[in-house]
Amino acid sequence: MGRWPDAERLEVQVLEARERILGTEHQYTLTSRNNLAGIYSNMGRWPDAERLQVLVLEARERILGNEHLDTLQSKAELAETYSKMGRWPDAERLGVQVLEARERILGTEHQYTLTSRNNLAVTYCNMGRWPDAERLEVLVLEVRERILGNEHLETLGSKADLAVTYCNMGRWPDAERLEVQVLKARERILGTEHQYTLTSRNKLALTYSNMGRWEDAEKLQVLVLEARERILGTEHQYTLTSRNNLAWTYSKMGRWPDAEQIQGLVLEARERILGNEHLETLGSKADLAVTYCNMGRWPDAERLEGQVLEARERILGTEHQYTLTSRNNLAVTYCNMGRWPDAERLEVQVLEARERILGTEHQYTLTSRNNLAGIYSNMGRWPDAERLQVLVLEARERILGNEHLDTLQSKAELAETYSKMGRWPDAERLGVQVLEARERILGTEHQYTLTSRNNLAVTYCNMGRWPDAERLEVLVLEVRERILGNEHLETLGSKADLAVTYCNMGRWPDAERLGVQVLEARERILGTEHQYTLTSRNNLAWTYSRMGRWPDAERLQGQV
């Protein structure tokens, strides 16, 4: 039910009574201590959970021996806590010990052994070692299908876990295929409103969101939210999570006021139920800050991100992954505010910590290096940006493969840097490679494909190849109007890009027509002082200036 404070109160009573009556090392007492640790873990109180689990593990090793099944279970649970704390090498070390012992004692196909293999796969996922995770999960799935059958709940759970790994690897069609199988089976076996079924529906929705199928994602998420509100109540943690997931989809759809409203409700509920500094509450505050960033409300975003960073540093420590993520988010906000030296300072801290903790080629480290490159690019330090982006691209090609979506994103960002450096043939070469790969992997109308087409159009503009740029931009605009609607922010961005191209081609009436449409829509949707609105006003003023309409240009520039 998510009533962790009530659970904690009762479990503390049980533990104290058992310690008094049975002694501190009786098996029942150890079980109570372990149960309390599990509650603390669910509450995000991982240091408290770790402290209790270490006590239980030490007692069981001393009393029962290193390879007793209860001892191994304690070790497995401590590994899970280490994983939640971001201490993945420690989690891996314990996970490997448990797996090897269970394989030797119980056999390679015992359910406990399979669970150990699956838990180790989760740790590998957290470490960004997705091929290792996939290898283990495929082994578990094959055994469970053979022993338990295709539709046993454990088998379906294995299939769902493998789907998540495929998602992380950018293999969304494979993820979708498995998730649809799991969802249909759970609907048939457990019913449409069982929590496992709702979880499957939610995971499929997240995959659709990653595939740019936001309407499909929204439809499923609304179904999940309505069911959880009816079954669990409006303020159960699962309900709040469902509400938050729907908000993320709205954010991706550019429906930021809808996202903000939902995230505000979730934050208020979590503050009231869990407290201001619970990790779930801080997560909600961080999510709302991202939405404020998208809305151009950067002072509001900075305020929330500063609060989250300060709290996470105090609660989790300065180098916990959640803390580093907060520091990174604040750096992004500083970038949006044009405070690049502040952004650089924070991002360097994040990169150095991740290199030291996770290694130079962990996916989080590569992301930090890439983010720092983006900051250097905005500061006009393009050789520094290029140096970092080349390192990231080479690592991703070697680790993930040439056509992984993260590799393609690295290639796209390097192409953008080459464009800023005036190395347009290099930018074009990379841009064409990215576009062709995304068309083949994601389809011609996926949002990432459209972004690639638009980026290549920008390169053509820089090369003075305006008819080529126009051709691509018209294609992007037509697709976005059909899929997202005429006033989605991505559609308006495409219209604005095409207007600039028309200006460069001397087609000023066409440029003016589009520029006016974009400005009016952005004023209505974002407000008269949003940065996107001000950019539209400035672009239209530039068009008027090129047309010799100086009074109109001066009037708009005065408003900017």
Coordinates of C-alpha atoms in Angstrom, one line a residue:
M1 CA 0.0 0.0 0.0
G2 CA 3.0 2.3 0.1
R3 CA 2.4 3.1 3.8
W4 CA 6.0 2.8 4.8
P5 CA 6.0 4.9 8.0
D6 CA 3.2 2.6 9.4
A7 CA 5.2 -0.4 8.2
E8 CA 8.3 0.9 9.9
R9 CA 6.5 1.6 13.2
L10 CA 5.2 -2.0 13.3
E11 CA 8.4 -3.6 12.3
V12 CA 10.4 -1.7 14.9
Q13 CA 8.0 -2.9 17.5
V14 CA 8.5 -6.5 16.3
L15 CA 12.3 -6.2 16.2
E16 CA 12.5 -4.7 19.7
A17 CA 10.3 -7.4 21.1
R18 CA 12.3 -10.2 19.4
E19 CA 15.6 -8.7 20.5
R20 CA 14.3 -8.6 24.1
I21 CA 12.7 -12.1 24.2
L22 CA 14.8 -14.1 21.7
G23 CA 18.1 -12.3 21.7
T24 CA 19.9 -10.2 19.0
E25 CA 21.1 -13.1 16.9
H26 CA 18.1 -15.4 16.9
Q27 CA 16.9 -16.2 13.3
Y28 CA 13.6 -14.6 13.9
T29 CA 15.3 -11.5 15.2
L30 CA 17.6 -11.4 12.2
T31 CA 14.6 -11.8 9.9
S32 CA 12.9 -8.8 11.6
R33 CA 16.0 -6.7 11.2
N34 CA 16.2 -7.7 7.5
N35 CA 12.5 -6.8 7.0
L36 CA 13.1 -3.4 8.6
A37 CA 16.0 -2.9 6.2
G38 CA 13.7 -3.7 3.3
I39 CA 11.3 -1.0 4.5
Y40 CA 14.1 1.5 4.8
S41 CA 15.2 0.7 1.3
N42 CA 11.7 1.3 0.0
M43 CA 11.7 4.7 1.8
G44 CA 15.0 5.6 0.1
R45 CA 16.9 5.4 3.5
W46 CA 19.6 3.3 2.0
P47 CA 22.4 4.0 4.5
D48 CA 20.0 2.8 7.3
A49 CA 19.1 -0.3 5.2
E50 CA 22.8 -1.0 4.5
R51 CA 23.7 -0.7 8.2
L52 CA 21.0 -3.3 9.2
Q53 CA 21.8 -5.6 6.3
V54 CA 25.5 -5.7 7.1
L55 CA 24.6 -6.6 10.7
V56 CA 22.3 -9.4 9.5
L57 CA 24.9 -10.7 7.0
E58 CA 27.7 -10.7 9.6
A59 CA 25.6 -12.6 12.1
R60 CA 24.4 -15.2 9.5
E61 CA 28.0 -15.8 8.2
R62 CA 29.2 -16.4 11.8
I63 CA 26.2 -18.6 12.8
L64 CA 25.2 -20.3 9.6
G65 CA 28.3 -20.2 7.5
N66 CA 29.2 -18.3 4.3
E67 CA 27.2 -20.5 2.0
H68 CA 24.0 -21.2 3.9
L69 CA 21.0 -20.1 1.8
D70 CA 19.9 -17.5 4.3
T71 CA 23.4 -16.0 4.3
L72 CA 23.4 -15.9 0.5
Q73 CA 20.0 -14.2 0.6
S74 CA 21.4 -11.6 2.9
K75 CA 24.3 -11.0 0.6
A76 CA 21.9 -10.7 -2.4
E77 CA 19.7 -8.1 -0.6
L78 CA 22.8 -6.1 0.4
A79 CA 23.9 -6.2 -3.2
E80 CA 20.5 -4.7 -4.2
T81 CA 20.9 -1.9 -1.7
Y82 CA 24.4 -1.1 -3.0
S83 CA 22.9 -1.0 -6.5
K84 CA 20.3 1.5 -5.4
M85 CA 23.1 3.6 -3.7
G86 CA 25.0 3.7 -7.0
R87 CA 27.7 1.5 -5.5
W88 CA 27.7 -0.8 -8.6
P89 CA 31.1 -2.4 -8.2
D90 CA 30.2 -3.5 -4.7
A91 CA 26.8 -4.7 -6.0
E92 CA 28.5 -6.7 -8.8
R93 CA 31.1 -8.2 -6.4
L94 CA 28.4 -9.5 -4.1
G95 CA 26.1 -10.5 -6.9
V96 CA 28.8 -12.6 -8.5
Q97 CA 29.6 -14.3 -5.2
V98 CA 25.9 -15.2 -4.7
L99 CA 25.5 -16.5 -8.2
E100 CA 28.6 -18.7 -8.1
A101 CA 27.6 -20.2 -4.7
R102 CA 24.0 -20.9 -5.8
E103 CA 25.1 -22.5 -9.0
R104 CA 27.5 -24.7 -7.1
I105 CA 25.0 -25.6 -4.3
L106 CA 21.6 -25.5 -6.0
G107 CA 22.5 -26.0 -9.7
T108 CA 22.4 -23.7 -12.7
E109 CA 18.7 -23.9 -13.2
H110 CA 17.3 -23.6 -9.7
Q111 CA 14.9 -20.7 -9.3
Y112 CA 17.2 -19.0 -6.7
T113 CA 20.1 -19.3 -9.1
L114 CA 18.0 -17.8 -11.9
T115 CA 17.0 -14.9 -9.6
S116 CA 20.7 -14.3 -8.8
R117 CA 21.5 -14.3 -12.5
N118 CA 18.7 -11.8 -13.1
N119 CA 19.8 -9.6 -10.3
L120 CA 23.3 -9.5 -11.6
A121 CA 21.9 -8.5 -15.0
V122 CA 20.1 -5.6 -13.4
T123 CA 23.4 -4.4 -11.9
Y124 CA 25.1 -4.7 -15.3
C125 CA 22.2 -2.6 -16.7
N126 CA 22.9 0.1 -14.1
M127 CA 26.6 0.0 -15.1
G128 CA 25.7 0.4 -18.7
R129 CA 27.0 -3.1 -19.5
W130 CA 23.9 -3.9 -21.6
P131 CA 25.4 -6.8 -23.7
D132 CA 26.4 -8.5 -20.4
A133 CA 22.9 -7.9 -19.0
E134 CA 21.3 -9.2 -22.2
R135 CA 23.4 -12.4 -22.1
L136 CA 22.3 -13.2 -18.6
E137 CA 18.7 -12.3 -19.1
V138 CA 18.4 -14.5 -22.3
L139 CA 19.8 -17.4 -20.3
V140 CA 17.3 -16.9 -17.6
L141 CA 14.4 -16.6 -20.0
E142 CA 15.3 -19.7 -22.0
V143 CA 15.5 -21.8 -18.8
R144 CA 12.2 -20.5 -17.4
E145 CA 10.4 -21.1 -20.7
R146 CA 11.7 -24.7 -20.7
I147 CA 11.0 -25.5 -17.1
L148 CA 8.0 -23.3 -16.2
G149 CA 6.4 -22.7 -19.5
N150 CA 5.9 -19.6 -21.7
E151 CA 3.2 -18.1 -19.6
H152 CA 4.3 -18.7 -16.1
L153 CA 4.6 -15.4 -14.2
E154 CA 8.3 -15.8 -13.6
T155 CA 8.8 -16.4 -17.3
L156 CA 6.8 -13.3 -18.1
G157 CA 8.9 -11.3 -15.6
S158 CA 12.1 -12.5 -17.3
K159 CA 10.6 -11.4 -20.7
A160 CA 9.7 -8.0 -19.3
D161 CA 13.2 -7.5 -17.8
L162 CA 14.8 -8.4 -21.2
A163 CA 12.5 -5.9 -22.8
V164 CA 13.8 -3.2 -20.5
T165 CA 17.4 -4.0 -21.5
Y166 CA 16.4 -3.8 -25.2
C167 CA 15.0 -0.4 -24.5
N168 CA 18.3 0.7 -22.9
M169 CA 20.1 -0.6 -26.0
G170 CA 17.8 1.4 -28.3
R171 CA 16.3 -1.8 -29.7
W172 CA 12.8 -0.6 -29.3
P173 CA 11.1 -2.9 -31.9
D174 CA 12.5 -5.9 -29.9
A175 CA 11.4 -4.3 -26.7
E176 CA 7.9 -3.6 -28.0
R177 CA 7.5 -7.2 -29.3
L178 CA 8.3 -8.6 -25.9
E179 CA 6.2 -6.1 -24.0
V180 CA 3.2 -6.8 -26.1
Q181 CA 3.6 -10.5 -25.5
V182 CA 3.9 -9.9 -21.7
L183 CA 0.9 -7.5 -21.6
K184 CA -1.4 -9.8 -23.5
A185 CA -0.5 -12.8 -21.4
R186 CA -0.9 -10.9 -18.1
E187 CA -4.3 -9.5 -19.2
R188 CA -5.4 -13.0 -20.0
I189 CA -4.0 -14.7 -16.9
L190 CA -4.3 -12.0 -14.2
G191 CA -6.9 -9.7 -15.6
T192 CA -6.7 -6.2 -17.0
E193 CA -6.4 -4.4 -13.7
H194 CA -3.9 -6.5 -11.8
Q195 CA -0.8 -4.5 -10.8
Y196 CA 1.5 -6.6 -12.9
T197 CA -0.8 -6.0 -15.9
L198 CA -0.8 -2.3 -15.2
T199 CA 3.0 -2.3 -14.9
S200 CA 3.3 -4.1 -18.3
R201 CA 1.0 -1.5 -19.9
N202 CA 3.1 1.3 -18.4
K203 CA 6.3 -0.2 -19.7
L204 CA 4.9 -0.5 -23.2
A205 CA 3.8 3.1 -22.9
L206 CA 7.4 4.2 -22.1
T207 CA 8.7 2.2 -25.1
Y208 CA 6.1 4.0 -27.3
S209 CA 7.3 7.3 -25.9
N210 CA 10.9 6.4 -26.8
M211 CA 9.8 5.5 -30.3
G212 CA 8.1 8.9 -30.6
R213 CA 4.6 7.3 -30.6
W214 CA 3.4 9.7 -28.0
E215 CA -0.3 9.4 -28.7
D216 CA -0.1 5.6 -28.2
A217 CA 1.9 6.2 -25.0
E218 CA -0.6 8.7 -23.7
K219 CA -3.5 6.4 -24.3
L220 CA -2.0 3.6 -22.3
Q221 CA -0.8 5.8 -19.5
V222 CA -4.2 7.3 -19.1
L223 CA -5.7 3.8 -18.8
V224 CA -3.1 2.9 -16.1
L225 CA -3.6 6.1 -14.2
E226 CA -7.4 5.7 -14.1
A227 CA -7.2 2.1 -12.9
R228 CA -4.7 2.9 -10.2
E229 CA -6.7 5.9 -9.0
R230 CA -9.8 3.7 -8.8
I231 CA -8.1 0.7 -7.2
L232 CA -5.3 2.2 -5.0
G233 CA -6.5 5.8 -4.5
T234 CA -5.3 9.1 -5.8
E235 CA -2.3 9.4 -3.5
H236 CA -0.9 5.9 -3.5
Q237 CA 2.8 5.9 -4.6
Y238 CA 2.0 3.8 -7.7
T239 CA -0.7 6.3 -8.7
L240 CA 1.6 9.2 -8.2
T241 CA 4.2 7.4 -10.4
S242 CA 1.6 6.9 -13.1
R243 CA 0.6 10.5 -13.0
N244 CA 4.3 11.5 -13.2
N245 CA 4.8 9.2 -16.2
L246 CA 1.9 10.8 -18.0
A247 CA 3.4 14.2 -17.3
W248 CA 6.6 13.1 -19.0
T249 CA 4.7 12.1 -22.1
Y250 CA 3.0 15.5 -22.1
S251 CA 6.3 17.2 -21.8
K252 CA 7.7 15.3 -24.8
M253 CA 4.5 16.2 -26.7
G254 CA 5.2 19.9 -26.0
R255 CA 2.2 20.1 -23.7
W256 CA 4.2 21.7 -20.9
P257 CA 1.3 23.4 -19.1
D258 CA -0.4 20.0 -18.8
A259 CA 2.9 18.5 -17.6
E260 CA 3.5 21.3 -15.1
Q261 CA 0.0 20.9 -13.6
I262 CA 0.4 17.2 -13.1
Q263 CA 3.9 17.4 -11.7
G264 CA 2.8 20.1 -9.3
L265 CA 0.1 17.8 -8.0
V266 CA 2.5 14.9 -7.6
L267 CA 5.0 17.1 -5.8
E268 CA 2.4 18.5 -3.4
A269 CA 1.2 15.0 -2.5
R270 CA 4.7 13.6 -2.0
E271 CA 5.7 16.6 0.2
R272 CA 2.7 16.0 2.4
I273 CA 2.9 12.2 2.5
L274 CA 6.7 11.5 2.4
G275 CA 8.2 14.8 3.5
N276 CA 10.2 17.5 1.8
E277 CA 13.5 15.6 1.6
H278 CA 12.3 12.1 0.7
L279 CA 14.1 10.9 -2.4
E280 CA 10.8 10.5 -4.3
T281 CA 9.9 14.1 -3.4
L282 CA 13.2 15.4 -4.6
G283 CA 12.7 13.4 -7.8
S284 CA 9.4 15.1 -8.3
K285 CA 11.0 18.5 -7.7
A286 CA 13.7 17.7 -10.2
D287 CA 11.1 16.6 -12.8
L288 CA 9.2 19.9 -12.4
A289 CA 12.4 21.8 -12.8
V290 CA 13.0 20.1 -16.2
T291 CA 9.5 21.2 -17.3
Y292 CA 10.2 24.8 -16.2
C293 CA 13.3 24.6 -18.3
N294 CA 11.3 23.5 -21.3
M295 CA 8.9 26.4 -20.7
G296 CA 11.8 28.9 -20.6
R297 CA 11.1 29.5 -16.9
W298 CA 14.8 29.2 -16.0
P299 CA 14.8 31.1 -12.7
D300 CA 12.1 28.8 -11.4
A301 CA 14.1 25.8 -12.7
E302 CA 17.3 27.1 -11.1
R303 CA 15.6 27.6 -7.8
L304 CA 14.2 24.0 -7.7
E305 CA 17.4 22.4 -9.0
G306 CA 19.4 24.3 -6.4
Q307 CA 17.1 22.9 -3.6
V308 CA 17.4 19.3 -5.0
L309 CA 21.2 19.5 -5.3
E310 CA 21.7 20.8 -1.8
A311 CA 19.4 18.2 -0.3
R312 CA 20.9 15.3 -2.3
E313 CA 24.4 16.4 -1.4
R314 CA 23.5 16.4 2.3
I315 CA 21.5 13.1 2.3
L316 CA 23.3 11.0 -0.3
G317 CA 26.7 12.6 -0.4
T318 CA 28.4 14.7 -3.1
E319 CA 29.3 11.9 -5.4
H320 CA 26.2 9.8 -5.4
Q321 CA 24.8 9.3 -8.9
Y322 CA 21.5 11.2 -8.0
T323 CA 23.6 14.1 -6.7
L324 CA 25.7 14.1 -9.9
T325 CA 22.6 14.1 -12.0
S326 CA 21.3 17.1 -10.0
R327 CA 24.5 18.9 -10.6
N328 CA 24.3 18.1 -14.3
N329 CA 20.7 19.3 -14.5
L330 CA 21.6 22.6 -12.9
A331 CA 24.5 22.9 -15.4
V332 CA 22.0 22.5 -18.3
T333 CA 19.8 25.3 -16.8
Y334 CA 22.8 27.6 -16.5
C335 CA 23.5 26.9 -20.2
N336 CA 20.0 27.9 -21.1
M337 CA 20.5 31.1 -19.1
G338 CA 23.8 31.8 -20.9
R339 CA 25.8 31.3 -17.7
W340 CA 28.3 29.1 -19.4
P341 CA 31.2 29.5 -17.0
D342 CA 28.9 28.3 -14.2
A343 CA 27.7 25.4 -16.4
E344 CA 31.3 24.4 -17.2
R345 CA 32.3 24.4 -13.6
L346 CA 29.5 22.1 -12.6
E347 CA 29.9 19.8 -15.6
V348 CA 33.7 19.4 -15.0
Q349 CA 32.9 18.3 -11.4
V350 CA 30.4 15.8 -12.7
L351 CA 32.8 14.4 -15.3
E352 CA 35.7 14.1 -12.9
A353 CA 33.6 12.3 -10.3
R354 CA 32.1 9.9 -12.9
E355 CA 35.5 9.1 -14.4
R356 CA 36.9 8.3 -10.9
I357 CA 33.8 6.3 -9.8
L358 CA 32.5 4.6 -12.9
G359 CA 35.5 4.6 -15.2
T360 CA 36.3 6.6 -18.4
E361 CA 34.0 4.6 -20.7
H362 CA 30.8 4.1 -18.6
Q363 CA 27.8 5.5 -20.4
Y364 CA 27.1 8.1 -17.7
T365 CA 30.8 9.2 -18.0
L366 CA 30.4 9.5 -21.8
T367 CA 27.2 11.5 -21.4
S368 CA 29.0 13.9 -19.0
R369 CA 31.9 14.3 -21.5
N370 CA 29.4 14.9 -24.2
N371 CA 27.5 17.5 -22.1
L372 CA 30.7 19.4 -21.4
A373 CA 31.4 19.4 -25.1
G374 CA 28.0 21.0 -25.7
I375 CA 28.9 23.7 -23.2
Y376 CA 32.3 24.3 -24.9
S377 CA 30.4 24.6 -28.3
N378 CA 28.1 27.2 -26.8
M379 CA 31.1 29.1 -25.5
G380 CA 32.6 29.1 -29.0
R381 CA 35.4 26.7 -27.9
W382 CA 34.8 24.4 -30.8
P383 CA 38.2 22.7 -30.9
D384 CA 37.7 21.7 -27.2
A385 CA 34.1 20.5 -28.1
E386 CA 35.4 18.6 -31.1
R387 CA 38.1 16.8 -29.0
L388 CA 35.6 15.6 -26.4
Q389 CA 33.0 14.6 -29.0
V390 CA 35.5 12.6 -31.0
L391 CA 36.5 10.7 -27.8
V392 CA 32.8 10.0 -27.0
L393 CA 32.0 8.9 -30.6
E394 CA 35.0 6.5 -30.7
A395 CA 34.1 4.9 -27.4
R396 CA 30.4 4.5 -28.3
E397 CA 31.3 3.0 -31.7
R398 CA 33.6 0.5 -30.0
I399 CA 31.2 -0.3 -27.1
L400 CA 27.7 0.0 -28.5
G401 CA 28.3 -0.3 -32.3
N402 CA 28.1 2.0 -35.2
E403 CA 24.3 2.2 -35.4
H404 CA 23.3 2.3 -31.7
L405 CA 21.1 5.4 -31.1
D406 CA 23.6 6.9 -28.7
T407 CA 26.4 6.5 -31.2
L408 CA 24.3 8.2 -33.9
Q409 CA 23.5 11.0 -31.5
S410 CA 27.2 11.5 -30.9
K411 CA 27.8 11.6 -34.6
A412 CA 25.0 14.2 -35.0
E413 CA 26.5 16.4 -32.3
L414 CA 30.0 16.2 -33.8
A415 CA 28.4 17.2 -37.2
E416 CA 26.9 20.2 -35.5
T417 CA 30.3 21.2 -34.1
Y418 CA 31.9 20.8 -37.6
S419 CA 29.1 23.0 -39.0
K420 CA 29.9 25.8 -36.4
M421 CA 33.6 25.4 -37.3
G422 CA 32.8 26.0 -41.0
R423 CA 33.9 22.4 -41.8
W424 CA 30.7 21.9 -43.8
P425 CA 31.8 18.9 -45.9
D426 CA 32.6 17.0 -42.7
A427 CA 29.3 18.1 -41.2
E428 CA 27.4 17.0 -44.3
R429 CA 29.2 13.6 -44.4
L430 CA 28.3 12.8 -40.8
G431 CA 24.8 14.3 -41.2
V432 CA 24.0 12.1 -44.2
Q433 CA 25.3 9.0 -42.3
V434 CA 23.1 9.8 -39.3
L435 CA 20.0 10.5 -41.4
E436 CA 20.4 7.3 -43.5
A437 CA 20.9 5.2 -40.4
R438 CA 17.9 6.7 -38.5
E439 CA 15.6 6.3 -41.5
R440 CA 16.6 2.6 -41.7
I441 CA 16.3 1.9 -38.0
L442 CA 13.6 4.2 -36.8
G443 CA 11.6 5.0 -40.0
T444 CA 11.3 8.1 -42.0
E445 CA 8.9 9.9 -39.7
H446 CA 10.4 9.2 -36.3
Q447 CA 11.2 12.5 -34.4
Y448 CA 14.9 11.6 -34.3
T449 CA 14.9 11.1 -38.1
L450 CA 13.1 14.4 -38.6
T451 CA 15.7 16.1 -36.4
S452 CA 18.5 14.6 -38.5
R453 CA 16.8 15.8 -41.7
N454 CA 16.5 19.3 -40.2
N455 CA 20.1 19.3 -39.0
L456 CA 21.3 18.4 -42.5
A457 CA 19.2 21.2 -43.9
V458 CA 21.0 23.7 -41.6
T459 CA 24.3 22.4 -43.0
Y460 CA 23.0 22.9 -46.5
C461 CA 22.0 26.5 -45.6
N462 CA 25.5 27.1 -44.3
M463 CA 26.9 25.8 -47.6
G464 CA 24.6 28.1 -49.5
R465 CA 22.7 25.1 -50.9
W466 CA 19.3 26.6 -50.1
P467 CA 17.2 24.6 -52.6
D468 CA 18.5 21.4 -50.9
A469 CA 17.8 22.9 -47.5
E470 CA 14.3 24.0 -48.5
R471 CA 13.5 20.5 -49.8
L472 CA 14.4 18.9 -46.5
E473 CA 12.7 21.5 -44.4
V474 CA 9.5 21.2 -46.3
L475 CA 9.5 17.5 -45.8
V476 CA 10.0 17.9 -42.0
L477 CA 7.3 20.5 -41.7
E478 CA 4.7 18.4 -43.6
V479 CA 5.3 15.4 -41.4
R480 CA 5.3 17.4 -38.1
E481 CA 2.1 19.2 -39.1
R482 CA 0.4 15.8 -39.9
I483 CA 1.7 14.0 -36.8
L484 CA 2.0 16.7 -34.1
G485 CA -0.4 19.3 -35.3
N486 CA 0.0 22.9 -36.7
E487 CA 0.8 24.5 -33.3
H488 CA 3.1 21.9 -31.7
L489 CA 6.4 23.6 -30.7
E490 CA 8.4 21.3 -32.9
T491 CA 6.1 22.2 -35.9
L492 CA 6.6 25.9 -35.1
G493 CA 10.3 25.3 -35.0
S494 CA 10.3 23.7 -38.4
K495 CA 8.2 26.6 -39.8
A496 CA 10.7 29.1 -38.3
D497 CA 13.6 27.3 -39.9
L498 CA 11.9 27.3 -43.3
A499 CA 11.2 31.0 -43.0
V500 CA 14.9 31.6 -42.5
T501 CA 15.7 29.6 -45.6
Y502 CA 13.2 31.6 -47.6
C503 CA 14.9 34.8 -46.4
N504 CA 18.2 33.5 -47.6
M505 CA 16.7 32.7 -50.9
G506 CA 15.2 36.2 -51.2
R507 CA 11.6 34.9 -50.9
W508 CA 10.7 37.5 -48.4
P509 CA 6.9 37.4 -48.7
D510 CA 7.0 33.6 -48.0
A511 CA 9.4 34.2 -45.1
E512 CA 7.2 37.0 -43.7
R513 CA 4.1 34.8 -43.9
L514 CA 5.7 31.9 -42.0
G515 CA 7.3 34.3 -39.5
V516 CA 4.0 35.9 -38.6
Q517 CA 2.4 32.6 -38.1
V518 CA 5.1 31.4 -35.8
L519 CA 5.2 34.6 -33.8
E520 CA 1.4 34.7 -33.3
A521 CA 1.3 31.1 -32.2
R522 CA 4.3 31.4 -29.8
E523 CA 2.8 34.5 -28.3
R524 CA -0.5 32.7 -27.7
I525 CA 1.1 29.4 -26.4
L526 CA 4.2 30.5 -24.6
G527 CA 3.5 34.1 -23.8
T528 CA 5.0 37.4 -25.1
E529 CA 8.3 37.2 -23.2
H530 CA 9.3 33.5 -23.7
Q531 CA 12.7 33.2 -25.3
Y532 CA 11.2 31.4 -28.3
T533 CA 8.7 34.2 -28.8
L534 CA 11.5 36.8 -28.6
T535 CA 13.5 34.9 -31.1
S536 CA 10.5 34.8 -33.5
R537 CA 10.0 38.5 -33.1
N538 CA 13.7 39.1 -33.8
N539 CA 13.6 36.9 -36.9
L540 CA 10.5 38.6 -38.3
A541 CA 12.2 42.0 -37.7
W542 CA 15.2 40.7 -39.7
T543 CA 12.9 39.8 -42.5
Y544 CA 11.3 43.2 -42.5
S545 CA 14.7 44.8 -42.6
R546 CA 15.7 42.7 -45.6
M547 CA 12.4 43.8 -47.3
G548 CA 13.2 47.5 -46.6
R549 CA 10.3 47.8 -44.1
W550 CA 12.5 49.7 -41.6
P551 CA 9.7 51.0 -39.4
D552 CA 8.2 47.5 -38.9
A553 CA 11.6 46.1 -38.2
E554 CA 12.4 48.8 -35.7
R555 CA 9.0 48.4 -33.9
L556 CA 9.6 44.6 -33.4
Q557 CA 13.3 45.1 -32.4
G558 CA 12.2 47.5 -29.8
Q559 CA 9.9 44.9 -28.3
V560 CA 12.7 42.3 -28.2

